[in-house]
Short mmCIF file of C-alpha atoms in Angstrom, two decimals:
data_model
loop_
_atom_site.label_atom_id
_atom_site.label_comp_id
_atom_site.label_asym_id
_atom_site.label_seq_id
_atom_site.Cartn_x
_atom_site.Cartn_y
_atom_site.Cartn_z
CA MET A 52 99.83 -68.18 131.21
CA ASN A 53 102.57 -67.95 133.76
CA GLN A 54 101.05 -70.56 136.06
CA PRO A 55 100.35 -74.31 135.98
CA LEU A 56 97.14 -75.32 134.22
CA PHE A 57 94.52 -76.76 136.58
CA PRO A 58 90.81 -77.43 136.03
CA GLY A 59 88.77 -74.29 136.57
CA THR A 60 87.88 -71.02 134.89
CA TYR A 61 90.45 -68.39 133.95
CA SER A 62 89.62 -64.90 132.76
CA GLY A 63 91.47 -61.80 131.67
CA ASP A 64 91.13 -58.59 129.74
CA GLN A 65 94.42 -58.53 127.77
CA LEU A 66 95.63 -61.85 126.39
CA LYS A 67 98.31 -62.29 123.75
CA LEU A 68 97.19 -65.16 121.48
CA TYR A 69 99.80 -66.72 119.21
CA ARG A 70 98.96 -68.58 116.02
CA ILE A 71 100.85 -70.33 113.28
CA VAL A 72 100.12 -69.28 109.69
CA GLU A 73 101.58 -70.32 106.33
CA ASN A 74 105.18 -71.53 106.27
CA SER A 75 105.23 -71.84 110.09
CA ILE A 76 105.27 -68.06 110.56
CA GLN A 77 104.17 -67.18 114.07
CA THR A 78 102.02 -64.13 114.67
CA PHE A 79 99.87 -62.85 117.54
CA ASP A 80 96.77 -60.82 118.27
CA TRP A 81 95.68 -59.05 121.44
CA ALA A 82 92.42 -60.45 122.76
CA THR A 83 90.03 -58.97 125.33
CA ASP A 84 87.13 -60.36 127.36
CA CYS A 85 88.91 -63.73 127.58
CA SER A 86 87.53 -66.75 129.37
CA LEU A 87 89.11 -70.23 129.46
CA ASP A 88 87.23 -73.17 130.99
CA VAL A 89 89.41 -76.19 131.77
CA SER A 90 88.30 -79.66 132.87
CA ARG A 91 90.08 -82.99 133.06
CA GLN A 92 89.14 -86.68 133.22
CA GLY A 93 92.32 -88.73 133.71
CA ASP A 94 94.70 -87.67 130.96
CA ILE A 95 91.93 -86.26 128.72
CA TRP A 96 91.63 -82.47 128.92
CA GLU A 97 88.75 -80.27 127.73
CA LEU A 98 89.43 -76.60 126.95
CA HIS A 99 86.87 -74.00 125.93
CA LEU A 100 88.18 -70.49 125.15
CA THR A 101 86.15 -67.42 124.24
CA ALA A 102 87.72 -64.03 123.52
CA THR A 103 87.27 -60.92 121.41
CA ILE A 104 89.81 -59.82 118.77
CA ASP A 105 89.15 -56.64 116.79
CA ASN A 106 85.43 -56.68 117.75
CA THR A 107 85.08 -60.28 116.52
CA GLU A 108 84.31 -63.15 118.90
CA LEU A 109 86.78 -66.03 118.88
CA THR A 110 85.92 -69.48 120.22
CA PHE A 111 88.24 -72.45 120.52
CA ASP A 112 87.45 -75.93 121.82
CA TYR A 113 89.83 -78.83 122.41
CA THR A 114 89.33 -82.31 123.84
CA GLY A 115 92.24 -84.74 124.11
CA LYS A 116 95.66 -85.37 125.58
CA MET A 117 98.24 -82.63 126.06
CA ASN A 118 102.00 -83.07 125.73
CA PHE A 119 103.35 -81.04 128.64
CA GLU A 120 106.89 -82.33 128.06
CA TYR A 121 106.89 -80.45 124.75
CA LEU A 122 105.93 -77.23 126.56
CA ASN A 123 108.88 -77.31 128.98
#
């Protein structure tokens, strides 16, 4: 994302998803039909992502704090 993260729903058709695999090697996949729902209560964030990679549905859920200083 090239924009600040605010509560709401984000969608897109081409999303580059990075992941860390063995020995900290970073790789990526192209995802389609992406939807990210974001909500926030104080400093606790909830993220729910659905996407399709190679005709397989991917889901990801996260609830907790986020370290935005690390992302800068």
